[in-house]
Amino acid sequence: MSFVTTADGTRIFYKDWGSGRPVVLSHGWPLNSDSWEAQQLFLANNGYRVIAHDRRGHGRSTQTWHGNEMDTYADDLAALLDHLDLHDVTLVGFSTGGGEITRYIGRHGTARAAQAVLVSAVPPLMLQRADNPGGVPIEVFDGLRAGSLGDRSQLYKDLADGPFFGNNRPGATVSQGIRDAFWRQSMAAGHRNAYESIAAFSATDFRGDLAKFDIPTLVIHGDDDQVVPFEVGGMASSALVKGARLIVYPGAPHGITDTHKQQLGDDLLAFLSSFEETA
């Protein structure tokens, strides 16, 4: 197993598959790098070096007491890129991971990055507040916090069986295996880490970070996302990144890394190829 140790002694687990120009995948809450398995294998089989890490407090990384917020997540990602000395990287972030790569660019710039992809991502700002009236009410996130403290195992089952994969929609065919994998990964996260991460993904304002994007950016979002609504996430972010390309998956839920594996893989591959064509 491969780890990088950050400045505060945290061990960050990562998988490093394939060879070629590097792609780094950042996962959603409260999952880990296993949630990227389909895309990691697909892209590695198509000529890329694909790295996916477990965020601190998640999966096989250290369950730290502190640092469960976006600045530290971004600094941990920087430590990984520095450790592997990666260049011309395509950063791909799903949901909370979209926040992580966005804050990374905001804090560390794009010296190592060539492209960015936001998939069902939380930027620019999920939480409803006076300067973000279209956001998600805080009661939604307070409900997640209450569920996490009360019975987080059942919370994760309810998310997997309902809104995360759109399994609460008529005609949904999300397998029990996919839902079980969500629960398994979620329970591997530290209790405190996952709890504090709710504030990290919901209340962090990424608008200033998005303004610093100066690399080709692709935004992918389902228009039936019940976790990060399309208008709050993909549509808003694509409007804030100069030159960003937006791809909307009609009727798609939040968890498109599982429900739309082939389509997502094909769109990522096409975007990656566009860099080689212009290099």
PDB file of C-alpha atoms in Angstrom, residues 106-232:
ATOM      1  CA  GLY A 106      -7.119  28.590  -5.182  1.00  0.00           C
ATOM      2  CA  ARG A 107      -4.295  27.971  -2.691  1.00  0.00           C
ATOM      3  CA  HIS A 108      -1.585  26.378  -4.840  1.00  0.00           C
ATOM      4  CA  GLY A 109      -2.226  27.586  -8.389  1.00  0.00           C
ATOM      5  CA  THR A 110      -1.961  25.593 -11.595  1.00  0.00           C
ATOM      6  CA  ALA A 111       1.793  25.144 -11.981  1.00  0.00           C
ATOM      7  CA  ARG A 112       1.276  21.370 -11.867  1.00  0.00           C
ATOM      8  CA  ALA A 113      -2.185  21.256 -13.428  1.00  0.00           C
ATOM      9  CA  ALA A 114      -3.147  21.215 -17.087  1.00  0.00           C
ATOM     10  CA  GLN A 115      -6.906  20.623 -16.875  1.00  0.00           C
ATOM     11  CA  ALA A 116      -9.671  20.473 -14.283  1.00  0.00           C
ATOM     12  CA  VAL A 117     -12.937  18.534 -14.178  1.00  0.00           C
ATOM     13  CA  LEU A 118     -15.779  19.105 -11.731  1.00  0.00           C
ATOM     14  CA  VAL A 119     -18.190  16.150 -11.502  1.00  0.00           C
ATOM     15  CA  SER A 120     -21.422  16.601  -9.499  1.00  0.00           C
ATOM     16  CA  ALA A 121     -19.265  19.021  -7.537  1.00  0.00           C
ATOM     17  CA  VAL A 122     -20.107  21.158  -4.498  1.00  0.00           C
ATOM     18  CA  PRO A 123     -18.619  24.503  -5.707  1.00  0.00           C
ATOM     19  CA  PRO A 124     -19.270  27.346  -5.839  1.00  0.00           C
ATOM     20  CA  LEU A 125     -21.258  27.307  -2.532  1.00  0.00           C
ATOM     21  CA  MET A 126     -23.927  24.880  -1.418  1.00  0.00           C
ATOM     22  CA  LEU A 127     -25.226  26.639   1.692  1.00  0.00           C
ATOM     23  CA  GLN A 128     -28.089  29.078   1.363  1.00  0.00           C
ATOM     24  CA  ARG A 129     -27.260  32.463   2.843  1.00  0.00           C
ATOM     25  CA  ALA A 130     -27.926  36.126   2.132  1.00  0.00           C
ATOM     26  CA  ASP A 131     -25.396  36.331  -0.702  1.00  0.00           C
ATOM     27  CA  ASN A 132     -26.338  32.869  -1.987  1.00  0.00           C
ATOM     28  CA  PRO A 133     -30.157  32.821  -1.796  1.00  0.00           C
ATOM     29  CA  GLY A 134     -30.531  29.936  -4.228  1.00  0.00           C
ATOM     30  CA  GLY A 135     -28.456  27.587  -2.090  1.00  0.00           C
ATOM     31  CA  VAL A 136     -29.521  24.601  -0.016  1.00  0.00           C
ATOM     32  CA  PRO A 137     -31.118  25.491   3.378  1.00  0.00           C
ATOM     33  CA  ILE A 138     -29.000  24.765   6.448  1.00  0.00           C
ATOM     34  CA  GLU A 139     -31.745  22.468   7.767  1.00  0.00           C
ATOM     35  CA  VAL A 140     -30.682  19.919   5.152  1.00  0.00           C
ATOM     36  CA  PHE A 141     -27.135  19.818   6.485  1.00  0.00           C
ATOM     37  CA  ASP A 142     -28.294  19.918  10.093  1.00  0.00           C
ATOM     38  CA  GLY A 143     -30.327  16.826   9.225  1.00  0.00           C
ATOM     39  CA  LEU A 144     -27.186  15.100   7.982  1.00  0.00           C
ATOM     40  CA  ARG A 145     -25.390  16.056  11.180  1.00  0.00           C
ATOM     41  CA  ALA A 146     -28.237  14.738  13.309  1.00  0.00           C
ATOM     42  CA  GLY A 147     -28.306  11.512  11.327  1.00  0.00           C
ATOM     43  CA  SER A 148     -24.558  11.144  11.641  1.00  0.00           C
ATOM     44  CA  LEU A 149     -24.673  11.507  15.412  1.00  0.00           C
ATOM     45  CA  GLY A 150     -27.817   9.434  15.854  1.00  0.00           C
ATOM     46  CA  ASP A 151     -27.208   6.439  13.564  1.00  0.00           C
ATOM     47  CA  ARG A 152     -24.714   7.101  10.838  1.00  0.00           C
ATOM     48  CA  SER A 153     -24.866   3.548   9.521  1.00  0.00           C
ATOM     49  CA  GLN A 154     -28.558   3.987   8.771  1.00  0.00           C
ATOM     50  CA  LEU A 155     -27.924   7.487   7.397  1.00  0.00           C
ATOM     51  CA  TYR A 156     -25.564   6.063   4.826  1.00  0.00           C
ATOM     52  CA  LYS A 157     -28.001   3.292   3.933  1.00  0.00           C
ATOM     53  CA  ASP A 158     -30.768   5.851   3.488  1.00  0.00           C
ATOM     54  CA  LEU A 159     -28.588   8.023   1.249  1.00  0.00           C
ATOM     55  CA  ALA A 160     -27.576   5.063  -0.889  1.00  0.00           C
ATOM     56  CA  ASP A 161     -31.117   3.724  -1.126  1.00  0.00           C
ATOM     57  CA  GLY A 162     -32.534   7.157  -1.933  1.00  0.00           C
ATOM     58  CA  PRO A 163     -31.176  10.414  -3.311  1.00  0.00           C
ATOM     59  CA  PHE A 164     -27.495   9.663  -3.865  1.00  0.00           C
ATOM     60  CA  PHE A 165     -28.102   7.306  -6.783  1.00  0.00           C
ATOM     61  CA  GLY A 166     -31.634   8.467  -7.553  1.00  0.00           C
ATOM     62  CA  ASN A 167     -32.983   5.154  -6.344  1.00  0.00           C
ATOM     63  CA  ASN A 168     -36.060   6.975  -5.045  1.00  0.00           C
ATOM     64  CA  ARG A 169     -37.114   7.855  -8.591  1.00  0.00           C
ATOM     65  CA  PRO A 170     -39.638   5.775 -10.553  1.00  0.00           C
ATOM     66  CA  GLY A 171     -37.984   3.068 -12.610  1.00  0.00           C
ATOM     67  CA  ALA A 172     -34.611   3.301 -10.848  1.00  0.00           C
ATOM     68  CA  THR A 173     -32.477   0.192 -11.253  1.00  0.00           C
ATOM     69  CA  VAL A 174     -29.520   0.852  -8.962  1.00  0.00           C
ATOM     70  CA  SER A 175     -28.153  -2.500  -7.819  1.00  0.00           C
ATOM     71  CA  GLN A 176     -27.928  -3.616  -4.209  1.00  0.00           C
ATOM     72  CA  GLY A 177     -24.211  -4.077  -4.785  1.00  0.00           C
ATOM     73  CA  ILE A 178     -23.687  -0.411  -5.655  1.00  0.00           C
ATOM     74  CA  ARG A 179     -25.659   0.672  -2.601  1.00  0.00           C
ATOM     75  CA  ASP A 180     -23.759  -1.740  -0.365  1.00  0.00           C
ATOM     76  CA  ALA A 181     -20.427  -0.437  -1.674  1.00  0.00           C
ATOM     77  CA  PHE A 182     -21.494   3.111  -0.749  1.00  0.00           C
ATOM     78  CA  TRP A 183     -22.302   1.978   2.800  1.00  0.00           C
ATOM     79  CA  ARG A 184     -19.071  -0.007   3.133  1.00  0.00           C
ATOM     80  CA  GLN A 185     -16.905   2.900   2.062  1.00  0.00           C
ATOM     81  CA  SER A 186     -18.827   5.366   4.201  1.00  0.00           C
ATOM     82  CA  MET A 187     -18.430   3.303   7.358  1.00  0.00           C
ATOM     83  CA  ALA A 188     -14.658   3.221   6.779  1.00  0.00           C
ATOM     84  CA  ALA A 189     -14.533   6.982   7.378  1.00  0.00           C
ATOM     85  CA  GLY A 190     -13.822   8.260  10.862  1.00  0.00           C
ATOM     86  CA  HIS A 191     -16.909   9.388  12.727  1.00  0.00           C
ATOM     87  CA  ARG A 192     -15.573  12.833  13.615  1.00  0.00           C
ATOM     88  CA  ASN A 193     -13.938  13.238  10.213  1.00  0.00           C
ATOM     89  CA  ALA A 194     -17.141  12.522   8.308  1.00  0.00           C
ATOM     90  CA  TYR A 195     -19.183  14.687  10.682  1.00  0.00           C
ATOM     91  CA  GLU A 196     -16.946  17.729  10.327  1.00  0.00           C
ATOM     92  CA  SER A 197     -16.684  17.243   6.603  1.00  0.00           C
ATOM     93  CA  ILE A 198     -20.390  18.088   6.302  1.00  0.00           C
ATOM     94  CA  ALA A 199     -19.516  21.699   7.109  1.00  0.00           C
ATOM     95  CA  ALA A 200     -16.499  21.556   4.811  1.00  0.00           C
ATOM     96  CA  PHE A 201     -18.498  20.602   1.732  1.00  0.00           C
ATOM     97  CA  SER A 202     -21.615  22.629   2.485  1.00  0.00           C
ATOM     98  CA  ALA A 203     -20.365  25.928   3.913  1.00  0.00           C
ATOM     99  CA  THR A 204     -17.059  26.536   2.135  1.00  0.00           C
ATOM    100  CA  ASP A 205     -17.284  29.408  -0.341  1.00  0.00           C
ATOM    101  CA  PHE A 206     -15.302  28.498  -3.470  1.00  0.00           C
ATOM    102  CA  ARG A 207     -16.222  31.494  -5.588  1.00  0.00           C
ATOM    103  CA  GLY A 208     -12.830  33.146  -5.130  1.00  0.00           C
ATOM    104  CA  ASP A 209     -11.067  29.881  -5.974  1.00  0.00           C
ATOM    105  CA  LEU A 210     -13.037  29.394  -9.185  1.00  0.00           C
ATOM    106  CA  ALA A 211     -12.004  32.883 -10.269  1.00  0.00           C
ATOM    107  CA  LYS A 212      -8.384  31.677 -10.232  1.00  0.00           C
ATOM    108  CA  PHE A 213      -8.965  28.846 -12.718  1.00  0.00           C
ATOM    109  CA  ASP A 214      -6.761  29.529 -15.745  1.00  0.00           C
ATOM    110  CA  ILE A 215      -6.743  26.061 -17.312  1.00  0.00           C
ATOM    111  CA  PRO A 216      -9.275  24.253 -19.522  1.00  0.00           C
ATOM    112  CA  THR A 217     -12.143  23.157 -17.312  1.00  0.00           C
ATOM    113  CA  LEU A 218     -14.945  20.682 -17.845  1.00  0.00           C
ATOM    114  CA  VAL A 219     -18.056  20.652 -15.659  1.00  0.00           C
ATOM    115  CA  ILE A 220     -20.302  17.558 -15.651  1.00  0.00           C
ATOM    116  CA  HIS A 221     -23.541  17.462 -13.679  1.00  0.00           C
ATOM    117  CA  GLY A 222     -26.838  15.575 -13.720  1.00  0.00           C
ATOM    118  CA  ASP A 223     -29.931  17.744 -13.881  1.00  0.00           C
ATOM    119  CA  ASP A 224     -31.754  15.474 -11.401  1.00  0.00           C
ATOM    120  CA  ASP A 225     -29.036  15.653  -8.758  1.00  0.00           C
ATOM    121  CA  GLN A 226     -30.850  15.648  -5.410  1.00  0.00           C
ATOM    122  CA  VAL A 227     -27.664  16.042  -3.334  1.00  0.00           C
ATOM    123  CA  VAL A 228     -25.944  18.952  -5.104  1.00  0.00           C
ATOM    124  CA  PRO A 229     -28.715  20.482  -7.201  1.00  0.00           C
ATOM    125  CA  PHE A 230     -27.622  21.278 -10.738  1.00  0.00           C
ATOM    126  CA  GLU A 231     -28.463  24.973 -10.406  1.00  0.00           C
ATOM    127  CA  VAL A 232     -26.409  25.217  -7.185  1.00  0.00           C
TER     128      VAL A 232
END
